[in-house]
Coordinates of C-alpha atoms and ligand atoms in Angstrom, one line a residue:
X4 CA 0.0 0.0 0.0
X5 CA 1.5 3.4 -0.8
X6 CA 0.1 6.9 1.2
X7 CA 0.3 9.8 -1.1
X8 CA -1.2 13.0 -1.0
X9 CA -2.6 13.4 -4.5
X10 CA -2.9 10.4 -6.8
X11 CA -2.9 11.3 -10.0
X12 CA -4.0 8.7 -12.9
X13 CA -2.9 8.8 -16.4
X14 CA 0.9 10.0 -17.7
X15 CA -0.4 12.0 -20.7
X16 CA -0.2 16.2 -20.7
X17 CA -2.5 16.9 -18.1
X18 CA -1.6 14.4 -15.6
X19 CA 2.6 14.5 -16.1
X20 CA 2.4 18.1 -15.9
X21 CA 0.0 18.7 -12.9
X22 CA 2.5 16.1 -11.0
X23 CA 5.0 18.3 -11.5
X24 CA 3.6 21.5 -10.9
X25 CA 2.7 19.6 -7.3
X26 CA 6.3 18.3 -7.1
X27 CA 7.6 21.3 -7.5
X28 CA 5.1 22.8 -4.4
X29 CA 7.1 19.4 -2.6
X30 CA 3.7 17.3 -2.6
X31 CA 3.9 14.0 -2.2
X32 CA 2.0 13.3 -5.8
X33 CA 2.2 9.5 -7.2
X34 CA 1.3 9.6 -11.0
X35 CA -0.2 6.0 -12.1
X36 CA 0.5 5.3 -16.2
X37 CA -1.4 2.7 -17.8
X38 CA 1.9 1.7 -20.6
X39 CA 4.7 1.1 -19.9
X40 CA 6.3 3.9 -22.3
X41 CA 4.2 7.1 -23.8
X42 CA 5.4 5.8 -26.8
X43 CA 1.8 6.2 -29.0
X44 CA 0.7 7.6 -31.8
X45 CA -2.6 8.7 -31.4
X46 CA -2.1 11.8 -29.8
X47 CA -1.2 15.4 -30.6
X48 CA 1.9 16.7 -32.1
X49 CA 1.1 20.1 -31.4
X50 CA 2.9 22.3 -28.5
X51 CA 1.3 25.7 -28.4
X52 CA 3.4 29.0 -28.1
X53 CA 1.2 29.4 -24.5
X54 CA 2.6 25.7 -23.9
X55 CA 6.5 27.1 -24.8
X56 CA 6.2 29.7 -22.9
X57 CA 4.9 27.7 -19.6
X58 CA 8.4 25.2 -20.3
X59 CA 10.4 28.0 -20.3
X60 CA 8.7 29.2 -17.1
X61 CA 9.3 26.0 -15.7
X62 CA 12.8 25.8 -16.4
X63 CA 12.4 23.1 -19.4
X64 CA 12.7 25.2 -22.6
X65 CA 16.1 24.7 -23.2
X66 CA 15.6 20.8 -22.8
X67 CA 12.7 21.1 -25.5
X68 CA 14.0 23.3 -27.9
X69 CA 16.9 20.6 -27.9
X70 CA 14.4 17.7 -29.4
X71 CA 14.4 19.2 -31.6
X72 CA 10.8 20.1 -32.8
X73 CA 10.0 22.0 -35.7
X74 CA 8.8 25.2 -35.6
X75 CA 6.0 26.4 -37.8
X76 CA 5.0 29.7 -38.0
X77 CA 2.4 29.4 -40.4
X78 CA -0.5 27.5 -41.2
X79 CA -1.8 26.8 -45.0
X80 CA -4.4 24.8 -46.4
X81 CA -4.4 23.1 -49.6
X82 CA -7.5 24.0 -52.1
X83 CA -8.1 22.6 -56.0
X84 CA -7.4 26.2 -56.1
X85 CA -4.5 26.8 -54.6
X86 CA -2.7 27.2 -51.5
X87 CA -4.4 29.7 -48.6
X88 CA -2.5 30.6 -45.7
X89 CA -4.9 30.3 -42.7
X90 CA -2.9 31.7 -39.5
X91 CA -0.4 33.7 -39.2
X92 CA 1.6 33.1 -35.4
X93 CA 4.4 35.7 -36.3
X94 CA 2.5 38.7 -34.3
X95 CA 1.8 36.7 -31.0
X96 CA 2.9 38.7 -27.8
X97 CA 5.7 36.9 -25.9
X98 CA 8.9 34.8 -26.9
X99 CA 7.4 32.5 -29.2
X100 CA 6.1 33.1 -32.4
X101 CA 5.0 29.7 -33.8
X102 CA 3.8 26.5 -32.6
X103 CA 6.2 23.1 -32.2
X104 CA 5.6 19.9 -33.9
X105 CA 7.3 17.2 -31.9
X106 CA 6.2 13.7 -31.3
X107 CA 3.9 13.9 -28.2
X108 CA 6.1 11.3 -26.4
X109 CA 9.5 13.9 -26.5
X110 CA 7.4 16.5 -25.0
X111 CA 6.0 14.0 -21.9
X112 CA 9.6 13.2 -21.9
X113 CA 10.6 16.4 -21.1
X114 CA 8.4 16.9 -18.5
X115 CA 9.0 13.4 -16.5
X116 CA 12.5 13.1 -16.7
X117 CA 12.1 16.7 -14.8
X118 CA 9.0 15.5 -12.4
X119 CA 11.4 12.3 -11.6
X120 CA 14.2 14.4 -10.2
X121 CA 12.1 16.0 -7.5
X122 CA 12.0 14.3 -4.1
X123 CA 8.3 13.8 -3.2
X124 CA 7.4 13.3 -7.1
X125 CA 6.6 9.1 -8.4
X126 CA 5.9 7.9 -11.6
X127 CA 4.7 4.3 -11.5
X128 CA 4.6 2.9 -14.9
X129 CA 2.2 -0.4 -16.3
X130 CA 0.1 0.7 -13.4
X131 CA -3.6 0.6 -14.5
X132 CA -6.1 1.8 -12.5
X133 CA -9.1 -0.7 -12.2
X134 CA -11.1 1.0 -9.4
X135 CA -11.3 3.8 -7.0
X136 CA -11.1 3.3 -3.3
X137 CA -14.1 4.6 -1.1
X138 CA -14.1 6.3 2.4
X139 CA -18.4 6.2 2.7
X140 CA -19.0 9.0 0.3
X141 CA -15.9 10.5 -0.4
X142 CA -12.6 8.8 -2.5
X143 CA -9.9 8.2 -0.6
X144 CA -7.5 6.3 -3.3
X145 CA -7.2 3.8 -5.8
X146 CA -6.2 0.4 -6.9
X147 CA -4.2 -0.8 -10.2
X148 CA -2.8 -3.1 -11.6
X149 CA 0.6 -4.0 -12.3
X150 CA 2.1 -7.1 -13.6
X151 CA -0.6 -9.0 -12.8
X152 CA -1.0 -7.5 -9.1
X153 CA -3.2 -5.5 -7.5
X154 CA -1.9 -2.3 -5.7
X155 CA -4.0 0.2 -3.5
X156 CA -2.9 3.7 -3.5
X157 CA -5.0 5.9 -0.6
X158 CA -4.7 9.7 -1.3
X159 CA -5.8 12.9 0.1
X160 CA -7.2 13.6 -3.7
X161 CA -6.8 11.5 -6.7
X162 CA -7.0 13.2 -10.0
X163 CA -8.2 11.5 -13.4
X164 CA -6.2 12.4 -16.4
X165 CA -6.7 9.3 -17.6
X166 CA -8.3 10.8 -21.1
X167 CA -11.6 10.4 -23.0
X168 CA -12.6 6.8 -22.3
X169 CA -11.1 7.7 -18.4
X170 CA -11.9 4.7 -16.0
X171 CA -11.7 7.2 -13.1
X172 CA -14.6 9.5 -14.1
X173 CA -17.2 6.4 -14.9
X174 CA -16.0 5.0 -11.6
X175 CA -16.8 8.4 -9.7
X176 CA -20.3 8.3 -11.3
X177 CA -19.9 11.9 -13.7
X178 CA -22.0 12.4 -15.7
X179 CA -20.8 13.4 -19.4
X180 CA -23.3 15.7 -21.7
X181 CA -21.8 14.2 -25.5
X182 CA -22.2 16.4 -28.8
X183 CA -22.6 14.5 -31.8
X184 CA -19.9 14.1 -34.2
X185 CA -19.9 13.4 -37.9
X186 CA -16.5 12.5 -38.2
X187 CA -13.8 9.6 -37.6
X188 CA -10.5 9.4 -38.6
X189 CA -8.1 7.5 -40.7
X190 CA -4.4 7.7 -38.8
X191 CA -1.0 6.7 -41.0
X192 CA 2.4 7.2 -42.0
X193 CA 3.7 7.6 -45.3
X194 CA 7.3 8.7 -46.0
X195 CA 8.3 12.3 -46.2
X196 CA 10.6 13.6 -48.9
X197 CA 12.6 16.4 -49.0
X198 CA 11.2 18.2 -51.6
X199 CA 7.8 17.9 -50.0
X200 CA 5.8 20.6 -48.2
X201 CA 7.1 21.0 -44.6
X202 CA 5.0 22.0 -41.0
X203 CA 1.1 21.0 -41.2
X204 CA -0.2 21.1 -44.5
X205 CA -4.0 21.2 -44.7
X206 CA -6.4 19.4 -47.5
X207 CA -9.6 20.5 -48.7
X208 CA -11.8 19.5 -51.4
X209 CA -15.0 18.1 -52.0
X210 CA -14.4 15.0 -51.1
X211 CA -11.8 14.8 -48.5
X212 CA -10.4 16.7 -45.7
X213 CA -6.8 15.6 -44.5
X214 CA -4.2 16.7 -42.6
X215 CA -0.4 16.0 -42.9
X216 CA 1.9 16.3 -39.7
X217 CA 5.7 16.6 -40.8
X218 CA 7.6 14.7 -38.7
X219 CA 11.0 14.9 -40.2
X220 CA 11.4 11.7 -42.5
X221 CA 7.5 10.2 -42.8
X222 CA 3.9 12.1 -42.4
X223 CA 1.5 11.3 -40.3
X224 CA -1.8 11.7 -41.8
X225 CA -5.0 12.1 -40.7
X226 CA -8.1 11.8 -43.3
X227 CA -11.4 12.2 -41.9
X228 CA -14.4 10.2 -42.9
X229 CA -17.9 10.4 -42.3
X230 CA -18.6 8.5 -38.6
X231 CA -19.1 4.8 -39.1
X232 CA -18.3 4.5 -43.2
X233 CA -15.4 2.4 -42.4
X234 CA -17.0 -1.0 -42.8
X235 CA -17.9 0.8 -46.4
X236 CA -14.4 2.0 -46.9
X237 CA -13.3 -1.3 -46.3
X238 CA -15.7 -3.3 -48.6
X239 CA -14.3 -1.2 -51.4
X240 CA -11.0 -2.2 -50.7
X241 CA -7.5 -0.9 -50.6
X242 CA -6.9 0.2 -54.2
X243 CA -10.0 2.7 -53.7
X244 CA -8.4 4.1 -51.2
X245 CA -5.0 4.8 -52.2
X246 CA -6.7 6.2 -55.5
X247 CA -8.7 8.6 -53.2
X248 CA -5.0 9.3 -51.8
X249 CA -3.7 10.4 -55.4
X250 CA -6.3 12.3 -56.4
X251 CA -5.7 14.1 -53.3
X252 CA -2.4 14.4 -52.7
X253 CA -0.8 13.6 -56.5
X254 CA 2.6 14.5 -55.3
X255 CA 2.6 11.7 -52.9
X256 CA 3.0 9.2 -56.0
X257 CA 4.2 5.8 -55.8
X258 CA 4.0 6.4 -51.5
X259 CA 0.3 5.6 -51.6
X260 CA 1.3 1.6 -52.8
X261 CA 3.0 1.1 -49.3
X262 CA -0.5 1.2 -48.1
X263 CA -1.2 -2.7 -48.6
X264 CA -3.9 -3.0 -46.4
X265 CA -6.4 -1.5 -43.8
X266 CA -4.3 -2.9 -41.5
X267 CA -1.9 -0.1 -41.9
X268 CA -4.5 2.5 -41.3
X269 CA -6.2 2.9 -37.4
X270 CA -9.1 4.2 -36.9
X271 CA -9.7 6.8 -34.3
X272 CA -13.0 6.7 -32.7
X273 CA -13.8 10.8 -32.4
X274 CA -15.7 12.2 -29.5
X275 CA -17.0 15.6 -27.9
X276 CA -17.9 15.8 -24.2
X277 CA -17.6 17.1 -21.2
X278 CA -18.6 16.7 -17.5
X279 CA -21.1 19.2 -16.3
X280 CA -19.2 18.7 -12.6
X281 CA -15.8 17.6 -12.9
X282 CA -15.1 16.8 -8.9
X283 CA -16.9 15.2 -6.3
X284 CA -15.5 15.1 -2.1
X285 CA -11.9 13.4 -3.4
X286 CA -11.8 13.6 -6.7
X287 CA -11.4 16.2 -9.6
X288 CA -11.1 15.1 -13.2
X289 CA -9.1 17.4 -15.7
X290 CA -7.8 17.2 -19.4
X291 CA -10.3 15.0 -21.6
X292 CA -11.1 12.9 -18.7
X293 CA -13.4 16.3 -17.9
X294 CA -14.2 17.6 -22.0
X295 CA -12.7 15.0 -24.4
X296 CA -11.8 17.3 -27.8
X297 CA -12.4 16.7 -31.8
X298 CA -8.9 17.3 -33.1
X299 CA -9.9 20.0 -35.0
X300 CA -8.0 22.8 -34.3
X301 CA -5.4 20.6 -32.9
X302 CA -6.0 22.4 -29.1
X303 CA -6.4 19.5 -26.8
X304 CA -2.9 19.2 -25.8
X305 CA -2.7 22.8 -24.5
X306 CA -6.4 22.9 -23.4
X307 CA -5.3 20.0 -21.2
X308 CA -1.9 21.6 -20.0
X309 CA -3.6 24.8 -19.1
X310 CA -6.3 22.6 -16.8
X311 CA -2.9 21.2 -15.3
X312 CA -1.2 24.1 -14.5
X313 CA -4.7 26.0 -13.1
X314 CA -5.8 22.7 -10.8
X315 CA -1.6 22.6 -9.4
X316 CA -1.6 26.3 -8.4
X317 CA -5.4 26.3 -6.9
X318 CA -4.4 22.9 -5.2
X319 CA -1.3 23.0 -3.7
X320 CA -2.5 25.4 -0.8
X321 CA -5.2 22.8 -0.2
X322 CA -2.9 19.5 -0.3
X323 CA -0.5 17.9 2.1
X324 CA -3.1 18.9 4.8
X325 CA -5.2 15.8 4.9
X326 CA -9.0 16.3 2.4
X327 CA -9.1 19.0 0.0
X328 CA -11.9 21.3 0.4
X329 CA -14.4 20.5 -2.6
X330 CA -14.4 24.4 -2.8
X331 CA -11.0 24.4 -4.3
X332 CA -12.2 21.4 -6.4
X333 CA -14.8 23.5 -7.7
X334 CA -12.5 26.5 -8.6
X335 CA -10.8 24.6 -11.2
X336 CA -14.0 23.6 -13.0
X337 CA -14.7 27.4 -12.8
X338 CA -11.9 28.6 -14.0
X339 CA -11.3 26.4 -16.8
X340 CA -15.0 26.5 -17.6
X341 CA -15.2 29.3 -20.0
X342 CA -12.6 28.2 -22.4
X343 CA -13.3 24.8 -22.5
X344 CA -16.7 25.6 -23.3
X345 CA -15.8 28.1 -26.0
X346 CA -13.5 25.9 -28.0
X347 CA -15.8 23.3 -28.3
X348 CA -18.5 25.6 -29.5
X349 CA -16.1 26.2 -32.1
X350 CA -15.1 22.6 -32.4
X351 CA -18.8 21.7 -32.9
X352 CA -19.0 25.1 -35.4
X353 CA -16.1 23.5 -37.5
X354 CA -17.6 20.1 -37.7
X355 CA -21.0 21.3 -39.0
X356 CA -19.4 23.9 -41.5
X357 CA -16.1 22.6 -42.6
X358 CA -16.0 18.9 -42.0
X359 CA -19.3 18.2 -43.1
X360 CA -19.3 19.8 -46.5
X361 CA -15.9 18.0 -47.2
X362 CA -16.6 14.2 -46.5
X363 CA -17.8 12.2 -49.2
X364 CA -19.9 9.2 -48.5
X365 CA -18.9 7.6 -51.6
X366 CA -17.0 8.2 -54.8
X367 CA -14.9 11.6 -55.3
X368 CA -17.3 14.6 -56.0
X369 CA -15.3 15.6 -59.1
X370 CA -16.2 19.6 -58.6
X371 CA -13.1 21.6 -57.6
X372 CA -13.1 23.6 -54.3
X373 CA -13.3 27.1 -54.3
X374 CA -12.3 29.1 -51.3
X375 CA -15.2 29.8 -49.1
X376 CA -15.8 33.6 -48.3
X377 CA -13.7 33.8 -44.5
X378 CA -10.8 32.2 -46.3
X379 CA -11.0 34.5 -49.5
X380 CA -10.9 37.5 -46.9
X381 CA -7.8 36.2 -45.0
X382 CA -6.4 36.1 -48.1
X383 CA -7.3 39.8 -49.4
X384 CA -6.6 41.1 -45.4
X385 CA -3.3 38.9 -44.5
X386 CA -2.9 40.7 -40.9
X387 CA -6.5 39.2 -40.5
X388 CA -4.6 36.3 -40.2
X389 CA -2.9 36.9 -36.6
X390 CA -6.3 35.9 -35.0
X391 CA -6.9 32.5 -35.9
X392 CA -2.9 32.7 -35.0
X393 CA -3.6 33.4 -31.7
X394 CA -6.5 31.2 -31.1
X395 CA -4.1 28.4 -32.3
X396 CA -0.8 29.7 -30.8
X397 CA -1.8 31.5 -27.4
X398 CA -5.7 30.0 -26.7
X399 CA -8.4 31.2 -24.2
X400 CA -6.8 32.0 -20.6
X401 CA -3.6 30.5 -20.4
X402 CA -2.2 29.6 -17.5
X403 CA 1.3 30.7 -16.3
X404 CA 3.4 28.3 -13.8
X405 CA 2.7 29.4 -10.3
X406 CA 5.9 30.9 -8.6
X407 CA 6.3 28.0 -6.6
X408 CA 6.7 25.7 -9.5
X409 CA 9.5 27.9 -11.6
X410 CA 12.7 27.2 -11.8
X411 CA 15.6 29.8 -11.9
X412 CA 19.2 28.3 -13.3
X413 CA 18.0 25.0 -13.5
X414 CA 17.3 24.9 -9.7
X415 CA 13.8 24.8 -8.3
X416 CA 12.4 26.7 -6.3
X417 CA 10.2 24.8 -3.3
X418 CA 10.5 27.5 -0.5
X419 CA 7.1 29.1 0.0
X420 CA 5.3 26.9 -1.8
X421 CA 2.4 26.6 0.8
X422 CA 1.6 30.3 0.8
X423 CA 2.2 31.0 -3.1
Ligands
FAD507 C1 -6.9 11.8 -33.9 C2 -6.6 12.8 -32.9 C3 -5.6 13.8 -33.2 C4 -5.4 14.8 -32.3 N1 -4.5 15.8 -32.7 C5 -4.2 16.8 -31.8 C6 -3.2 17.8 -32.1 O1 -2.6 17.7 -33.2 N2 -3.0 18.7 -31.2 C7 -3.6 18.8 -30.0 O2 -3.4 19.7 -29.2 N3 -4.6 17.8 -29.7 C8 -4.9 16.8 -30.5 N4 -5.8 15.9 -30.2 C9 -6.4 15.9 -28.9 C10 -5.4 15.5 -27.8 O3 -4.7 14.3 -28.2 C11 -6.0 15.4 -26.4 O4 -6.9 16.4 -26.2 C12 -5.0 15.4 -25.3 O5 -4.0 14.3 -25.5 C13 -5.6 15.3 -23.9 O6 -4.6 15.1 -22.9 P1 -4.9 14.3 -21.6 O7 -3.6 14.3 -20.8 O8 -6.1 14.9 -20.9 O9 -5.3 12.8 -22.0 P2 -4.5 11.7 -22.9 O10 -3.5 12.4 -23.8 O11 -5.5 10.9 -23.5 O12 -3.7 10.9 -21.7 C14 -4.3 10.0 -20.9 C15 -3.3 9.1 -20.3 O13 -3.9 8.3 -19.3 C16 -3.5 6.9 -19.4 N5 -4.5 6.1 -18.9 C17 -5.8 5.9 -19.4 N6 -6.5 5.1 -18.6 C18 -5.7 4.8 -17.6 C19 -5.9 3.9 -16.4 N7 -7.0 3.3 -16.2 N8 -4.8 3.8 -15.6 C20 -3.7 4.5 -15.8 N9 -3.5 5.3 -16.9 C21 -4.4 5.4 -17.7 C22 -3.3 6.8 -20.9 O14 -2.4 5.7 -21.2 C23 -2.7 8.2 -21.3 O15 -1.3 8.2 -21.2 C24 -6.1 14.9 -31.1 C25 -7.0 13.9 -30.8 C26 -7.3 12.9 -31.7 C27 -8.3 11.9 -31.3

């Protein structure tokens, strides 16, 4: 049995950098990972100039700029038309004008190897939490799993960042509202070429809507399909599919072949939700455990970082003193309310407007694109284009590292931590 004061279950952005962020306030905080590495793919590339500028606050953006990630400054998308530059990051206030592409794995990287080096910080790998631990009506820990054993952890609070399909918020009986969503999608790799374009690159047309991540030597691509046309998709084979690819993408060429199967293509299951309470007495759910995200936009990472970094700085007053007020729970949900809420209006917004229109249920709609009015106006306007960039780059409310949880030199600083 291990004694912690805050238990926090799931090793993806929200939970490895809240640990920290409690470390760093010298918290005993015990983070509980399902794998054994965060070495998977479907997650989000994307680390947000708001997110850069919370690393360097926390002493880390030395250690990420090292990765290295690639920087992108600028974000097109691809019409029968032509090319239409979308945002425009180069006008954001602060040090970092662009966003950072970098395998989501480097970034929790980052942040572990720095949680692991403070003394009341644990990060128990292969640890999957089964069940939650009750003290009549309020949670006092969990247990997981590991190796085939069962493990109880009791906490002062346990925290669920265990995602969209979290264990920890079914088990605590909160209730998610879910938005419907017309959209799955396809996830693969195909090489990347020199010559090819580099950063994000966007495509629209009639019949498809895609989006290529440059990850240095292959793409990962993302097609989205109407919700629940797979078993279609498949039926029609491989061949149909790759030819889709071509007529997309021609400049791909000969790549598309080293598609042989739908085996080499996953499907991600896409969901909007959100918890209309995200705590009861023990417990406080955060990250899409508390509003799983569409990846339009490609927010969720920083929506979840900035839930981190606002639950560690209202918390750490509250922890380390036996069971935290649900008051303090209940100023999380509040302050993260608002911009949760307004990015997945706009989530919802997109799906309706963008992603619908560009899905085809069966063979390509031959009929080129032409640029819808908003993007025509971008075009004619370019500064227009630093607002989108700072919806994408900066967000709604971010959250800054509490004082506690900075670092100066490479030290941190605990003193104080208490009263910050
Ligand atoms: C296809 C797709 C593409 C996306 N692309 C982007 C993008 O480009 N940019 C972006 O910002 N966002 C993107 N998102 C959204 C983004 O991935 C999420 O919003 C973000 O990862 C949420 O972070 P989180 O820490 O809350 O949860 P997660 O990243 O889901 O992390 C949850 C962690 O908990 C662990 N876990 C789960 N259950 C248990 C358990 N029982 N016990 C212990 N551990 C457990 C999991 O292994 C995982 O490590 C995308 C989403 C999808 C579906």
């Amino acid at each position: 049995m291990t004694r912690t004061s805050c238990c926090v279950v799931g090793g993806g952005p929200a939970g490895l950098v809240l640990g920290l962020i409690l470390a760093r306030a010298g918290i005993r905080t015990t983070v509980l990972e399902k794998h054994a590495d965060f070495l998977r793919d479907f997650r989000g590339d994307t680390v947000h100039a708001s997110t850069l500028t919370l690393l360097d606050e926390l002493g880390l953006g030395e250690q990420f700029a090292a990765l290295p990630p690639r920087w992108v400054q600028k974000l097109a998308v691809q019409l029968d038309s032509g090319t239409f530059e979308v945002a425009d990051l180069s006008r954001l206030p602060g040090r970092h004008q662009h966003i950072a592409l970098v395998p989501q794995w480097d970034f929790l990287n980052v942040v572990a190897d720095a949680s692991r080096r403070e003394p009341s910080y644990e990060l128990i790998m292969k640890a999957e939490v089964t069940d939650l631990v009750w003290d009549g009506k309020r949670i006092a820990g969990v247990t997981y799993f590991q190796d085939g054993q069962s493990h109880l952890v009791e906490a002062d609070l346990v925290v669920g960042c265990d995602g969209r399909s979290s264990v920890v918020r079914q088990q605590a009986g909160l209730r998610s509202r879910t938005f419907g969503v017309p959209m799955d999608v396809l996830w693969f790799r195909l090489p990347r070429l020199a010559t090819d374009p580099e950063g994000v690159v966007g495509r629209i047309s009639r019949s498809n809507l895609m989006i290529m991540i440059d990850r240095g030597d292959y793409f990962q691509i993302g097609v989205v399909i109407r919700k629940g046309s797979i078993a279609t998709l498949r039926d029609r084979g491989i061949e149909m599919f790759r030819q889709r690819l071509r007529g997309a993408l021609p400049w791909l060429g000969d790549r598309v072949e080293l598609l042989e199967s739908f085996d080499d293509i996953r499907l991600l299951n896409v969901v909007l939700s959100r918890l209309s309470r995200w705590y009861r007495d023990g417990l406080l759910c955060i990250g899409d455990a508390a509003h799983a995200m569409s990846p339009v936009g490609g927010v969720g990472v920083n929506l979840a970082v900035q839930d981190a970094v606002a639950a560690g700085r209202i918390l750490a007053p509250a922890l380390g003193t036996g069971p935290v007020p649900t008051a303090s729970l209940r100023a999380v949900q509040v302050r993260r309310w608002l911009p949760t809420v307004l990015i997945q209006t706009f989530q919802r917004l997109a799906h309706r407007v963008v992603v619908e229109t560009s899905i085809a249920d069966d063979e390509a709609d031959p009929r080129p694109t032409t640029a819808p009015a908003p993007l025509r106006l971008l075009q004619r306007f370019p500064v227009l284009q630093a607002i989108p960039g700072y919806f994408l780059g900066i967000g709604l409310l971010p959250e800054h590292a509490p004082d506690f949880a900075r670092a100066s030199d490479g030290a941190t600083v605990r003193a104080g931590a208490r009263s910050a």
